[in-house]
Amino acid sequence: MDPYRGNHEVWARSAWAAIDAAERAKLPMEGFFDGLPFDAKSLRRMRRVDWSDYGVICERMEERAGGPEGCRRLLAEGYHHVIPEIRAIAGSLVSAKALYRIVLEVVDPILLQPLVTSFEDLGEERVLISVRLRPGARPCGAFFRGSIGAFEGLPGHLDLPLPEVLFTEIDDVHGIYELQLPPSRTLAARIKRAARTPIRAVAPWILGYTSEGTPIGASFGGPTAGDDIGLRVTTATRVWKLTARQADVLRLLVQGRANKEIASDLGCAENTVELHVTQLFRRSGTSSRAQLIARFWSEL
């Protein structure tokens, strides 16, 4: 019996992505799910999986990829292709560094709750990433070894080349990774702004659920009262040439409010809100709520 089972869970989306990456690389899948409480089909219907089972997936991927280096190459070259949710907002982020920040500070803590992650900006496009398991989680060196490739592949969401891995320290319960990122095709002033921007509001639109498991149709507690939403809405109104009502809709939308809730708050029909949201996409140069929210918090 696995003494670690039941201690920690991860969002099933993480396991889907790993399986998709394995299948995309044409790894042999016969017997891949032996001993696991799900198969490829039933996994898609799950919301969470036990961390111990996720660890087995990581270990089998590494073995079938020919070892740590083979798995690293697989993830570096293809992992970003199997997570379209992140790619959908990547174009609205202003640098590779901003993308690493949102993944490590927003996405990973929701998808991979047994992990504690940290991100340090070392300057000159260098970053230091630290990942460690929480107490009681099953050790899994394959996860931390594979994370090298996953981190290498992140700039692929921005159509940038792989970063240079300067240093790693890895065992079965933690990993430290120092990377030299590729130059970003953006303005330095925007990068500086993004580096201190809270992009918490984007996470539910990437993942479909908040960290508490609430569907995105329900309101979630977006930025705190201390955040400068009002100032950013004022800037957006000027830069994007918004009407007063469009600004009202934007103010609520970036806090994660659904169209129905916005309509209720503003005392108008839901289809009127939908029209304003469509106009906000056009004026902000975005095509989805995720992109709009990301642009609001990273560029204004």
PDB file of C-alpha atoms in Angstrom:
ATOM      1  CA  MET A   1       0.000   0.000   0.000  1.00  0.00           C
ATOM      2  CA  ASP A   2       1.288   3.450  -0.917  1.00  0.00           C
ATOM      3  CA  PRO A   3       1.775   5.361   2.381  1.00  0.00           C
ATOM      4  CA  TYR A   4       1.565   8.664   0.507  1.00  0.00           C
ATOM      5  CA  ARG A   5      -1.778   8.015  -1.202  1.00  0.00           C
ATOM      6  CA  GLY A   6      -4.540  10.406  -0.241  1.00  0.00           C
ATOM      7  CA  ASN A   7      -2.224  13.087   1.133  1.00  0.00           C
ATOM      8  CA  HIS A   8      -2.165  15.383  -1.891  1.00  0.00           C
ATOM      9  CA  GLU A   9      -3.971  15.870  -5.196  1.00  0.00           C
ATOM     10  CA  VAL A  10      -3.327  17.738  -8.429  1.00  0.00           C
ATOM     11  CA  TRP A  11      -5.758  19.087 -10.974  1.00  0.00           C
ATOM     12  CA  ALA A  12      -6.415  16.417 -13.585  1.00  0.00           C
ATOM     13  CA  ARG A  13      -5.576  18.918 -16.339  1.00  0.00           C
ATOM     14  CA  SER A  14      -1.904  18.437 -15.437  1.00  0.00           C
ATOM     15  CA  ALA A  15      -2.190  14.705 -16.036  1.00  0.00           C
ATOM     16  CA  TRP A  16      -4.066  15.259 -19.320  1.00  0.00           C
ATOM     17  CA  ALA A  17      -1.237  17.451 -20.561  1.00  0.00           C
ATOM     18  CA  ALA A  18       1.385  14.847 -19.655  1.00  0.00           C
ATOM     19  CA  ILE A  19      -0.532  12.102 -21.470  1.00  0.00           C
ATOM     20  CA  ASP A  20      -1.091  14.368 -24.479  1.00  0.00           C
ATOM     21  CA  ALA A  21       2.642  15.113 -24.608  1.00  0.00           C
ATOM     22  CA  ALA A  22       3.469  11.395 -24.454  1.00  0.00           C
ATOM     23  CA  GLU A  23       1.006  10.565 -27.222  1.00  0.00           C
ATOM     24  CA  ARG A  24       2.174  13.497 -29.349  1.00  0.00           C
ATOM     25  CA  ALA A  25       5.739  12.168 -29.089  1.00  0.00           C
ATOM     26  CA  LYS A  26       4.446   8.719 -30.086  1.00  0.00           C
ATOM     27  CA  LEU A  27       5.734   7.038 -26.938  1.00  0.00           C
ATOM     28  CA  PRO A  28       4.607   3.413 -26.539  1.00  0.00           C
ATOM     29  CA  MET A  29       1.383   3.596 -24.502  1.00  0.00           C
ATOM     30  CA  GLU A  30       0.590  -0.098 -24.066  1.00  0.00           C
ATOM     31  CA  GLY A  31       0.296  -0.810 -20.355  1.00  0.00           C
ATOM     32  CA  PHE A  32       0.831   2.864 -19.495  1.00  0.00           C
ATOM     33  CA  PHE A  33      -2.198   2.932 -17.173  1.00  0.00           C
ATOM     34  CA  ASP A  34      -1.635  -0.471 -15.549  1.00  0.00           C
ATOM     35  CA  GLY A  35      -2.294  -0.234 -11.809  1.00  0.00           C
ATOM     36  CA  LEU A  36      -3.707   3.292 -12.030  1.00  0.00           C
ATOM     37  CA  PRO A  37      -7.344   3.990 -11.007  1.00  0.00           C
ATOM     38  CA  PHE A  38      -8.132   5.520 -14.417  1.00  0.00           C
ATOM     39  CA  ASP A  39      -7.414   5.093 -18.094  1.00  0.00           C
ATOM     40  CA  ALA A  40      -6.936   7.686 -20.842  1.00  0.00           C
ATOM     41  CA  LYS A  41     -10.684   8.108 -21.318  1.00  0.00           C
ATOM     42  CA  SER A  42     -11.842   8.245 -17.691  1.00  0.00           C
ATOM     43  CA  LEU A  43      -8.992  10.614 -16.805  1.00  0.00           C
ATOM     44  CA  ARG A  44     -10.642  13.241 -19.023  1.00  0.00           C
ATOM     45  CA  ARG A  45     -13.743  13.142 -16.830  1.00  0.00           C
ATOM     46  CA  MET A  46     -11.848  13.684 -13.587  1.00  0.00           C
ATOM     47  CA  ARG A  47     -11.215  17.002 -11.894  1.00  0.00           C
ATOM     48  CA  ARG A  48      -8.403  15.872  -9.581  1.00  0.00           C
ATOM     49  CA  VAL A  49      -5.977  12.953  -9.393  1.00  0.00           C
ATOM     50  CA  ASP A  50      -3.841  11.733  -6.519  1.00  0.00           C
ATOM     51  CA  TRP A  51      -0.283  13.083  -6.589  1.00  0.00           C
ATOM     52  CA  SER A  52       1.004   9.509  -6.230  1.00  0.00           C
ATOM     53  CA  ASP A  53      -0.745   8.562  -9.486  1.00  0.00           C
ATOM     54  CA  TYR A  54       0.584  11.675 -11.180  1.00  0.00           C
ATOM     55  CA  GLY A  55       4.070  10.645 -10.071  1.00  0.00           C
ATOM     56  CA  VAL A  56       3.603   7.246 -11.723  1.00  0.00           C
ATOM     57  CA  ILE A  57       2.678   9.030 -14.972  1.00  0.00           C
ATOM     58  CA  CYS A  58       5.868  11.116 -14.759  1.00  0.00           C
ATOM     59  CA  GLU A  59       8.015   8.045 -14.105  1.00  0.00           C
ATOM     60  CA  ARG A  60       6.502   6.069 -16.960  1.00  0.00           C
ATOM     61  CA  MET A  61       6.922   8.984 -19.345  1.00  0.00           C
ATOM     62  CA  GLU A  62      10.598   9.236 -18.423  1.00  0.00           C
ATOM     63  CA  GLU A  63      11.149   5.493 -18.832  1.00  0.00           C
ATOM     64  CA  ARG A  64       9.383   5.305 -22.198  1.00  0.00           C
ATOM     65  CA  ALA A  65      11.153   8.395 -23.492  1.00  0.00           C
ATOM     66  CA  GLY A  66      14.478   6.619 -23.011  1.00  0.00           C
ATOM     67  CA  GLY A  67      15.490   8.206 -19.714  1.00  0.00           C
ATOM     68  CA  PRO A  68      15.810  11.712 -18.242  1.00  0.00           C
ATOM     69  CA  GLU A  69      17.398  13.349 -21.299  1.00  0.00           C
ATOM     70  CA  GLY A  70      14.855  11.880 -23.686  1.00  0.00           C
ATOM     71  CA  CYS A  71      11.984  13.048 -21.491  1.00  0.00           C
ATOM     72  CA  ARG A  72      13.559  16.479 -21.157  1.00  0.00           C
ATOM     73  CA  ARG A  73      13.774  16.852 -24.947  1.00  0.00           C
ATOM     74  CA  LEU A  74      10.210  15.624 -25.362  1.00  0.00           C
ATOM     75  CA  LEU A  75       8.872  18.245 -22.958  1.00  0.00           C
ATOM     76  CA  ALA A  76      11.113  21.059 -24.192  1.00  0.00           C
ATOM     77  CA  GLU A  77      10.060  20.540 -27.790  1.00  0.00           C
ATOM     78  CA  GLY A  78       6.406  19.692 -27.376  1.00  0.00           C
ATOM     79  CA  TYR A  79       4.899  20.433 -23.950  1.00  0.00           C
ATOM     80  CA  HIS A  80       3.739  23.910 -24.944  1.00  0.00           C
ATOM     81  CA  HIS A  81       1.760  22.403 -27.825  1.00  0.00           C
ATOM     82  CA  VAL A  82      -0.517  20.472 -25.449  1.00  0.00           C
ATOM     83  CA  ILE A  83      -1.485  23.379 -23.172  1.00  0.00           C
ATOM     84  CA  PRO A  84      -3.417  25.740 -25.478  1.00  0.00           C
ATOM     85  CA  GLU A  85      -4.980  27.530 -22.495  1.00  0.00           C
ATOM     86  CA  ILE A  86      -1.642  29.132 -21.635  1.00  0.00           C
ATOM     87  CA  ARG A  87      -0.805  29.885 -25.247  1.00  0.00           C
ATOM     88  CA  ALA A  88      -4.169  31.640 -25.534  1.00  0.00           C
ATOM     89  CA  ILE A  89      -3.046  34.348 -23.126  1.00  0.00           C
ATOM     90  CA  ALA A  90       0.682  34.300 -23.859  1.00  0.00           C
ATOM     91  CA  GLY A  91       0.315  36.806 -26.676  1.00  0.00           C
ATOM     92  CA  SER A  92      -1.100  39.313 -24.200  1.00  0.00           C
ATOM     93  CA  LEU A  93       1.852  39.009 -21.829  1.00  0.00           C
ATOM     94  CA  VAL A  94       4.744  41.324 -22.488  1.00  0.00           C
ATOM     95  CA  SER A  95       7.787  39.069 -22.085  1.00  0.00           C
ATOM     96  CA  ALA A  96       9.003  35.528 -21.518  1.00  0.00           C
ATOM     97  CA  LYS A  97       9.786  36.574 -17.963  1.00  0.00           C
ATOM     98  CA  ALA A  98       6.166  37.603 -17.404  1.00  0.00           C
ATOM     99  CA  LEU A  99       5.012  34.231 -18.704  1.00  0.00           C
ATOM    100  CA  TYR A 100       7.280  32.359 -16.268  1.00  0.00           C
ATOM    101  CA  ARG A 101       5.964  34.544 -13.471  1.00  0.00           C
ATOM    102  CA  ILE A 102       2.301  33.853 -14.189  1.00  0.00           C
ATOM    103  CA  VAL A 103       2.901  30.113 -14.578  1.00  0.00           C
ATOM    104  CA  LEU A 104       4.906  29.817 -11.346  1.00  0.00           C
ATOM    105  CA  GLU A 105       2.969  32.265  -9.195  1.00  0.00           C
ATOM    106  CA  VAL A 106      -0.567  31.722 -10.499  1.00  0.00           C
ATOM    107  CA  VAL A 107      -1.025  28.580 -12.583  1.00  0.00           C
ATOM    108  CA  ASP A 108       1.213  26.010 -10.867  1.00  0.00           C
ATOM    109  CA  PRO A 109      -0.066  26.713  -7.327  1.00  0.00           C
ATOM    110  CA  ILE A 110      -3.565  25.870  -8.589  1.00  0.00           C
ATOM    111  CA  LEU A 111      -2.793  22.944 -10.884  1.00  0.00           C
ATOM    112  CA  LEU A 112      -0.032  21.403  -8.759  1.00  0.00           C
ATOM    113  CA  GLN A 113      -1.020  22.067  -5.157  1.00  0.00           C
ATOM    114  CA  PRO A 114       1.476  19.590  -3.598  1.00  0.00           C
ATOM    115  CA  LEU A 115       4.274  21.893  -4.770  1.00  0.00           C
ATOM    116  CA  VAL A 116       5.679  25.109  -3.354  1.00  0.00           C
ATOM    117  CA  THR A 117       7.148  27.241  -6.132  1.00  0.00           C
ATOM    118  CA  SER A 118       9.134  30.463  -6.166  1.00  0.00           C
ATOM    119  CA  PHE A 119      10.370  32.746  -8.921  1.00  0.00           C
ATOM    120  CA  GLU A 120      13.257  35.196  -8.618  1.00  0.00           C
ATOM    121  CA  ASP A 121      14.161  37.760 -11.264  1.00  0.00           C
ATOM    122  CA  LEU A 122      17.971  37.928 -11.356  1.00  0.00           C
ATOM    123  CA  GLY A 123      18.064  40.667 -13.987  1.00  0.00           C
ATOM    124  CA  GLU A 124      19.418  40.590 -17.541  1.00  0.00           C
ATOM    125  CA  GLU A 125      16.790  37.998 -18.554  1.00  0.00           C
ATOM    126  CA  ARG A 126      18.039  35.529 -15.916  1.00  0.00           C
ATOM    127  CA  VAL A 127      15.589  33.849 -13.566  1.00  0.00           C
ATOM    128  CA  LEU A 128      15.885  31.430 -10.656  1.00  0.00           C
ATOM    129  CA  ILE A 129      13.072  28.935 -10.122  1.00  0.00           C
ATOM    130  CA  SER A 130      12.650  26.815  -7.006  1.00  0.00           C
ATOM    131  CA  VAL A 131      10.146  23.963  -6.695  1.00  0.00           C
ATOM    132  CA  ARG A 132       9.747  21.658  -3.704  1.00  0.00           C
ATOM    133  CA  LEU A 133       7.244  19.098  -2.485  1.00  0.00           C
ATOM    134  CA  ARG A 134       5.078  19.713   0.543  1.00  0.00           C
ATOM    135  CA  PRO A 135       5.478  17.312   3.487  1.00  0.00           C
ATOM    136  CA  GLY A 136       3.642  14.043   2.970  1.00  0.00           C
ATOM    137  CA  ALA A 137       3.789  14.110  -0.830  1.00  0.00           C
ATOM    138  CA  ARG A 138       5.278  11.085  -2.597  1.00  0.00           C
ATOM    139  CA  PRO A 139       8.876  11.820  -3.745  1.00  0.00           C
ATOM    140  CA  CYS A 140       9.207  11.882  -7.524  1.00  0.00           C
ATOM    141  CA  GLY A 141      12.567  12.650  -9.073  1.00  0.00           C
ATOM    142  CA  ALA A 142      11.120  12.116 -12.558  1.00  0.00           C
ATOM    143  CA  PHE A 143       8.875  15.144 -12.075  1.00  0.00           C
ATOM    144  CA  PHE A 144      11.754  17.434 -11.125  1.00  0.00           C
ATOM    145  CA  ARG A 145      13.975  16.114 -13.913  1.00  0.00           C
ATOM    146  CA  GLY A 146      11.178  16.527 -16.441  1.00  0.00           C
ATOM    147  CA  SER A 147      10.549  20.050 -15.195  1.00  0.00           C
ATOM    148  CA  ILE A 148      13.806  21.116 -16.867  1.00  0.00           C
ATOM    149  CA  GLY A 149      12.225  20.389 -20.233  1.00  0.00           C
ATOM    150  CA  ALA A 150       8.877  21.895 -19.245  1.00  0.00           C
ATOM    151  CA  PHE A 151      10.594  25.141 -18.227  1.00  0.00           C
ATOM    152  CA  GLU A 152      12.690  25.100 -21.395  1.00  0.00           C
ATOM    153  CA  GLY A 153       9.544  24.804 -23.476  1.00  0.00           C
ATOM    154  CA  LEU A 154       7.645  27.731 -21.930  1.00  0.00           C
ATOM    155  CA  PRO A 155       8.976  30.418 -24.332  1.00  0.00           C
ATOM    156  CA  GLY A 156       7.486  28.324 -27.128  1.00  0.00           C
ATOM    157  CA  HIS A 157       4.124  29.825 -26.163  1.00  0.00           C
ATOM    158  CA  LEU A 158       5.573  33.147 -27.355  1.00  0.00           C
ATOM    159  CA  ASP A 159       7.256  31.573 -30.400  1.00  0.00           C
ATOM    160  CA  LEU A 160      10.644  32.266 -28.803  1.00  0.00           C
ATOM    161  CA  PRO A 161      13.639  29.875 -28.751  1.00  0.00           C
ATOM    162  CA  LEU A 162      14.562  27.679 -25.795  1.00  0.00           C
ATOM    163  CA  PRO A 163      16.262  29.336 -22.821  1.00  0.00           C
ATOM    164  CA  GLU A 164      19.755  28.343 -21.740  1.00  0.00           C
ATOM    165  CA  VAL A 165      19.839  26.212 -18.592  1.00  0.00           C
ATOM    166  CA  LEU A 166      22.661  27.664 -16.482  1.00  0.00           C
ATOM    167  CA  PHE A 167      22.306  25.559 -13.333  1.00  0.00           C
ATOM    168  CA  THR A 168      20.129  22.830 -11.839  1.00  0.00           C
ATOM    169  CA  GLU A 169      20.018  21.095  -8.468  1.00  0.00           C
ATOM    170  CA  ILE A 170      17.557  18.219  -8.374  1.00  0.00           C
ATOM    171  CA  ASP A 171      16.623  15.327  -6.118  1.00  0.00           C
ATOM    172  CA  ASP A 172      13.401  13.435  -5.393  1.00  0.00           C
ATOM    173  CA  VAL A 173      11.722  16.245  -3.452  1.00  0.00           C
ATOM    174  CA  HIS A 174      12.971  19.526  -4.902  1.00  0.00           C
ATOM    175  CA  GLY A 175      14.439  21.249  -7.922  1.00  0.00           C
ATOM    176  CA  ILE A 176      16.318  24.514  -8.451  1.00  0.00           C
ATOM    177  CA  TYR A 177      16.663  25.865 -11.984  1.00  0.00           C
ATOM    178  CA  GLU A 178      18.569  28.925 -13.207  1.00  0.00           C
ATOM    179  CA  LEU A 179      17.696  29.975 -16.750  1.00  0.00           C
ATOM    180  CA  GLN A 180      18.912  32.575 -19.224  1.00  0.00           C
ATOM    181  CA  LEU A 181      15.756  33.536 -21.107  1.00  0.00           C
ATOM    182  CA  PRO A 182      15.633  34.490 -24.787  1.00  0.00           C
ATOM    183  CA  PRO A 183      15.320  38.232 -25.493  1.00  0.00           C
ATOM    184  CA  SER A 184      11.722  39.405 -25.431  1.00  0.00           C
ATOM    185  CA  ARG A 185      10.230  41.211 -28.381  1.00  0.00           C
ATOM    186  CA  THR A 186       8.738  43.931 -26.223  1.00  0.00           C
ATOM    187  CA  LEU A 187       9.379  47.349 -24.749  1.00  0.00           C
ATOM    188  CA  ALA A 188      11.512  47.460 -21.612  1.00  0.00           C
ATOM    189  CA  ALA A 189       9.068  49.792 -19.887  1.00  0.00           C
ATOM    190  CA  ARG A 190       6.286  47.264 -20.310  1.00  0.00           C
ATOM    191  CA  ILE A 191       8.463  44.465 -18.980  1.00  0.00           C
ATOM    192  CA  LYS A 192       9.186  46.512 -15.866  1.00  0.00           C
ATOM    193  CA  ARG A 193       5.486  47.129 -15.318  1.00  0.00           C
ATOM    194  CA  ALA A 194       4.592  43.465 -15.847  1.00  0.00           C
ATOM    195  CA  ALA A 195       7.226  42.287 -13.376  1.00  0.00           C
ATOM    196  CA  ARG A 196       5.307  43.873 -10.511  1.00  0.00           C
ATOM    197  CA  THR A 197       1.802  43.234 -11.812  1.00  0.00           C
ATOM    198  CA  PRO A 198      -0.606  40.900  -9.990  1.00  0.00           C
ATOM    199  CA  ILE A 199      -2.186  38.757 -12.730  1.00  0.00           C
ATOM    200  CA  ARG A 200      -4.238  36.617 -10.340  1.00  0.00           C
ATOM    201  CA  ALA A 201      -7.423  37.419 -12.220  1.00  0.00           C
ATOM    202  CA  VAL A 202      -6.253  35.471 -15.266  1.00  0.00           C
ATOM    203  CA  ALA A 203      -5.936  32.085 -13.579  1.00  0.00           C
ATOM    204  CA  PRO A 204      -9.589  31.014 -13.491  1.00  0.00           C
ATOM    205  CA  TRP A 205      -9.991  31.795 -17.182  1.00  0.00           C
ATOM    206  CA  ILE A 206      -6.986  29.597 -17.976  1.00  0.00           C
ATOM    207  CA  LEU A 207      -7.973  26.692 -15.779  1.00  0.00           C
ATOM    208  CA  GLY A 208     -11.761  26.764 -15.873  1.00  0.00           C
ATOM    209  CA  TYR A 209     -11.941  26.683 -12.064  1.00  0.00           C
ATOM    210  CA  THR A 210     -10.656  28.746  -9.184  1.00  0.00           C
ATOM    211  CA  SER A 211      -8.286  27.236  -6.631  1.00  0.00           C
ATOM    212  CA  GLU A 212     -11.354  26.354  -4.530  1.00  0.00           C
ATOM    213  CA  GLY A 213     -12.908  24.464  -7.444  1.00  0.00           C
ATOM    214  CA  THR A 214     -15.548  27.077  -8.226  1.00  0.00           C
ATOM    215  CA  PRO A 215     -16.545  27.125 -11.922  1.00  0.00           C
ATOM    216  CA  ILE A 216     -15.612  30.293 -13.757  1.00  0.00           C
ATOM    217  CA  GLY A 217     -19.287  31.158 -14.168  1.00  0.00           C
ATOM    218  CA  ALA A 218     -19.324  32.004 -10.473  1.00  0.00           C
ATOM    219  CA  SER A 219     -17.736  35.143  -9.161  1.00  0.00           C
ATOM    220  CA  PHE A 220     -14.296  34.804  -7.641  1.00  0.00           C
ATOM    221  CA  GLY A 221     -12.424  37.196  -5.487  1.00  0.00           C
ATOM    222  CA  GLY A 222     -10.085  38.776  -8.087  1.00  0.00           C
ATOM    223  CA  PRO A 223      -7.696  41.504  -7.022  1.00  0.00           C
ATOM    224  CA  THR A 224      -7.897  42.920  -3.531  1.00  0.00           C
ATOM    225  CA  ALA A 225      -9.199  46.350  -2.730  1.00  0.00           C
ATOM    226  CA  GLY A 226      -5.637  47.595  -2.517  1.00  0.00           C
ATOM    227  CA  ASP A 227      -4.976  46.954  -6.200  1.00  0.00           C
ATOM    228  CA  ASP A 228      -5.219  49.906  -8.555  1.00  0.00           C
ATOM    229  CA  ILE A 229      -8.183  48.741 -10.635  1.00  0.00           C
ATOM    230  CA  GLY A 230      -9.633  52.228 -10.829  1.00  0.00           C
ATOM    231  CA  LEU A 231      -6.408  53.748 -12.142  1.00  0.00           C
ATOM    232  CA  ARG A 232      -6.020  51.001 -14.721  1.00  0.00           C
ATOM    233  CA  VAL A 233      -9.628  51.394 -15.892  1.00  0.00           C
ATOM    234  CA  THR A 234      -9.018  55.128 -16.287  1.00  0.00           C
ATOM    235  CA  THR A 235      -5.904  54.397 -18.339  1.00  0.00           C
ATOM    236  CA  ALA A 236      -7.777  51.812 -20.422  1.00  0.00           C
ATOM    237  CA  THR A 237     -10.577  54.305 -21.055  1.00  0.00           C
ATOM    238  CA  ARG A 238      -8.072  56.777 -22.473  1.00  0.00           C
ATOM    239  CA  VAL A 239      -5.824  54.346 -24.378  1.00  0.00           C
ATOM    240  CA  TRP A 240      -8.582  52.125 -25.773  1.00  0.00           C
ATOM    241  CA  LYS A 241     -11.052  55.019 -26.244  1.00  0.00           C
ATOM    242  CA  LEU A 242     -13.829  53.425 -24.205  1.00  0.00           C
ATOM    243  CA  THR A 243     -17.273  54.787 -23.478  1.00  0.00           C
ATOM    244  CA  ALA A 244     -18.329  55.202 -19.853  1.00  0.00           C
ATOM    245  CA  ARG A 245     -20.458  52.060 -19.997  1.00  0.00           C
ATOM    246  CA  GLN A 246     -17.666  50.024 -21.592  1.00  0.00           C
ATOM    247  CA  ALA A 247     -15.403  51.151 -18.747  1.00  0.00           C
ATOM    248  CA  ASP A 248     -18.029  50.000 -16.226  1.00  0.00           C
ATOM    249  CA  VAL A 249     -18.171  46.576 -17.869  1.00  0.00           C
ATOM    250  CA  LEU A 250     -14.372  46.358 -17.975  1.00  0.00           C
ATOM    251  CA  ARG A 251     -14.076  47.176 -14.269  1.00  0.00           C
ATOM    252  CA  LEU A 252     -16.265  44.192 -13.375  1.00  0.00           C
ATOM    253  CA  LEU A 253     -14.960  41.832 -16.060  1.00  0.00           C
ATOM    254  CA  VAL A 254     -11.333  42.057 -14.903  1.00  0.00           C
ATOM    255  CA  GLN A 255     -12.460  41.011 -11.418  1.00  0.00           C
ATOM    256  CA  GLY A 256     -13.783  37.761 -12.867  1.00  0.00           C
ATOM    257  CA  ARG A 257     -17.467  38.615 -12.970  1.00  0.00           C
ATOM    258  CA  ALA A 258     -19.619  36.606 -15.379  1.00  0.00           C
ATOM    259  CA  ASN A 259     -21.791  38.439 -17.930  1.00  0.00           C
ATOM    260  CA  LYS A 260     -24.939  37.635 -15.959  1.00  0.00           C
ATOM    261  CA  GLU A 261     -23.478  39.180 -12.809  1.00  0.00           C
ATOM    262  CA  ILE A 262     -22.259  42.238 -14.693  1.00  0.00           C
ATOM    263  CA  ALA A 263     -25.740  42.711 -16.155  1.00  0.00           C
ATOM    264  CA  SER A 264     -27.272  42.463 -12.686  1.00  0.00           C
ATOM    265  CA  ASP A 265     -24.821  44.956 -11.187  1.00  0.00           C
ATOM    266  CA  LEU A 266     -25.279  47.456 -14.018  1.00  0.00           C
ATOM    267  CA  GLY A 267     -29.034  46.985 -14.342  1.00  0.00           C
ATOM    268  CA  CYS A 268     -29.003  46.046 -18.012  1.00  0.00           C
ATOM    269  CA  ALA A 269     -29.706  43.015 -20.199  1.00  0.00           C
ATOM    270  CA  GLU A 270     -27.132  40.235 -20.467  1.00  0.00           C
ATOM    271  CA  ASN A 271     -27.015  40.562 -24.266  1.00  0.00           C
ATOM    272  CA  THR A 272     -26.128  44.229 -23.807  1.00  0.00           C
ATOM    273  CA  VAL A 273     -23.146  43.179 -21.691  1.00  0.00           C
ATOM    274  CA  GLU A 274     -22.152  40.668 -24.377  1.00  0.00           C
ATOM    275  CA  LEU A 275     -22.157  43.494 -26.925  1.00  0.00           C
ATOM    276  CA  HIS A 276     -19.945  45.653 -24.692  1.00  0.00           C
ATOM    277  CA  VAL A 277     -17.544  42.732 -24.119  1.00  0.00           C
ATOM    278  CA  THR A 278     -17.244  42.219 -27.878  1.00  0.00           C
ATOM    279  CA  GLN A 279     -16.457  45.920 -28.272  1.00  0.00           C
ATOM    280  CA  LEU A 280     -13.850  45.665 -25.500  1.00  0.00           C
ATOM    281  CA  PHE A 281     -12.135  42.844 -27.404  1.00  0.00           C
ATOM    282  CA  ARG A 282     -12.005  44.982 -30.533  1.00  0.00           C
ATOM    283  CA  ARG A 283     -10.765  48.129 -28.807  1.00  0.00           C
ATOM    284  CA  SER A 284      -8.109  46.290 -26.768  1.00  0.00           C
ATOM    285  CA  GLY A 285      -6.908  44.173 -29.687  1.00  0.00           C
ATOM    286  CA  THR A 286      -7.785  40.896 -27.964  1.00  0.00           C
ATOM    287  CA  SER A 287     -10.052  37.993 -28.844  1.00  0.00           C
ATOM    288  CA  SER A 288     -10.934  36.391 -25.494  1.00  0.00           C
ATOM    289  CA  ARG A 289     -11.609  37.274 -21.868  1.00  0.00           C
ATOM    290  CA  ALA A 290      -8.318  35.652 -20.850  1.00  0.00           C
ATOM    291  CA  GLN A 291      -6.350  37.829 -23.268  1.00  0.00           C
ATOM    292  CA  LEU A 292      -8.251  40.951 -22.222  1.00  0.00           C
ATOM    293  CA  ILE A 293      -7.662  40.332 -18.509  1.00  0.00           C
ATOM    294  CA  ALA A 294      -3.992  39.551 -19.092  1.00  0.00           C
ATOM    295  CA  ARG A 295      -3.513  42.720 -21.125  1.00  0.00           C
ATOM    296  CA  PHE A 296      -5.339  44.800 -18.508  1.00  0.00           C
ATOM    297  CA  TRP A 297      -3.042  43.619 -15.709  1.00  0.00           C
ATOM    298  CA  SER A 298       0.209  43.544 -17.672  1.00  0.00           C
ATOM    299  CA  GLU A 299       0.150  46.639 -19.866  1.00  0.00           C
ATOM    300  CA  LEU A 300      -1.967  49.348 -18.235  1.00  0.00           C
TER     301      LEU A 300
END
